[in-house]
Amino acid sequence: MKIAVLISGGGTNLQALIDACAEPNYPAEIVLVISNKADAYGLTRAKNAAIPCKVINHKDFPSREEFDKSMDAEIRSSGAEFVCMAGFMRLLSEWFIDEWHNKLINIHPSLLPSFKGIHAQKQALDAGVKITGCTVHFARKEMDAGPIIMQAAVPVMEDDTIESLTARVLNEEHRCYTESLRLICENKVRINGEIAEILP
Ligand code: GRF
């Protein structure tokens, strides 16, 4: 399956997807990386892997929807059939979310529905939870909501800092994201109502 990946930053999840796609039997191919930030290190990762990339600066557009339409045009012309958000720090318009209904997934560094939005690891530390984690889910118009494909739990240690917890959660993100995409490509994820069921 041909996929496009949307990024804004360092792109370690993008790297995990690039590495997975390089494995012989992995059923996805990244055909386009889009970043809304020209200095995102993820762009270097894409270039190193010879993946076409585009910078589309949201500030160049009068509205969220105009920005999204420009991304949509690039995604369509790349031949991508599926979109992965990987540290993409823009809210998408309802138009884009509808356009890519059930063909758009996101990764979030908490066990949703807890700790939506930015700084999820800090939110977890501030709340004193003993377990947090990550979630891969289909995108819906509400931020950080939608049918959950996979989650992994990560223990919070007494001496954790935001950095140490973030690193431990990221390890699980990389595993969950690549595994979720594999299941989707293999048609093993069925959406029933607003529940994603994993087929054997
Ligand atoms: C990850 O924690 C992801 O869950 C969140 O943003 C971060 C991106 O990290 N949405 P990276 O750019 O993939 O390294």
mmCIF file of C-alpha atoms in Angstrom, residues 6 9 11 20 25 30 42 54 60 84 103 105 116 122 125 140-141 143 166-168 179-180:
data_model
loop_
_atom_site.group_PDB
_atom_site.id
_atom_site.type_symbol
_atom_site.label_atom_id
_atom_site.label_comp_id
_atom_site.label_asym_id
_atom_site.label_seq_id
_atom_site.Cartn_x
_atom_site.Cartn_y
_atom_site.Cartn_z
ATOM 1 C CA LEU A 6 2.823 14.009 7.506
ATOM 2 C CA GLY A 9 9.601 17.621 13.532
ATOM 3 C CA GLY A 11 10.572 12.213 12.650
ATOM 4 C CA ALA A 20 9.896 -1.149 8.411
ATOM 5 C CA ASN A 25 7.873 -8.492 3.425
ATOM 6 C CA ILE A 30 6.206 5.544 1.610
ATOM 7 C CA GLY A 42 12.368 14.271 9.406
ATOM 8 C CA LYS A 54 7.461 18.433 0.121
ATOM 9 C CA ASP A 60 1.354 30.505 3.235
ATOM 10 C CA CYS A 84 -0.011 8.538 8.461
ATOM 11 C CA LYS A 103 -7.528 6.228 5.549
ATOM 12 C CA ILE A 105 -4.120 7.472 11.220
ATOM 13 C CA LYS A 116 -5.080 14.517 24.691
ATOM 14 C CA LYS A 122 4.130 16.108 31.042
ATOM 15 C CA LEU A 125 3.800 13.129 35.076
ATOM 16 C CA ARG A 140 -11.732 11.947 13.507
ATOM 17 C CA LYS A 141 -12.669 15.600 13.598
ATOM 18 C CA MET A 143 -8.428 16.009 18.206
ATOM 19 C CA THR A 166 9.284 10.545 26.348
ATOM 20 C CA ALA A 167 12.133 8.280 25.237
ATOM 21 C CA ARG A 168 10.540 5.181 26.797
ATOM 22 C CA GLU A 179 2.699 -2.969 13.546
ATOM 23 C CA SER A 180 -0.588 -1.048 13.190
#
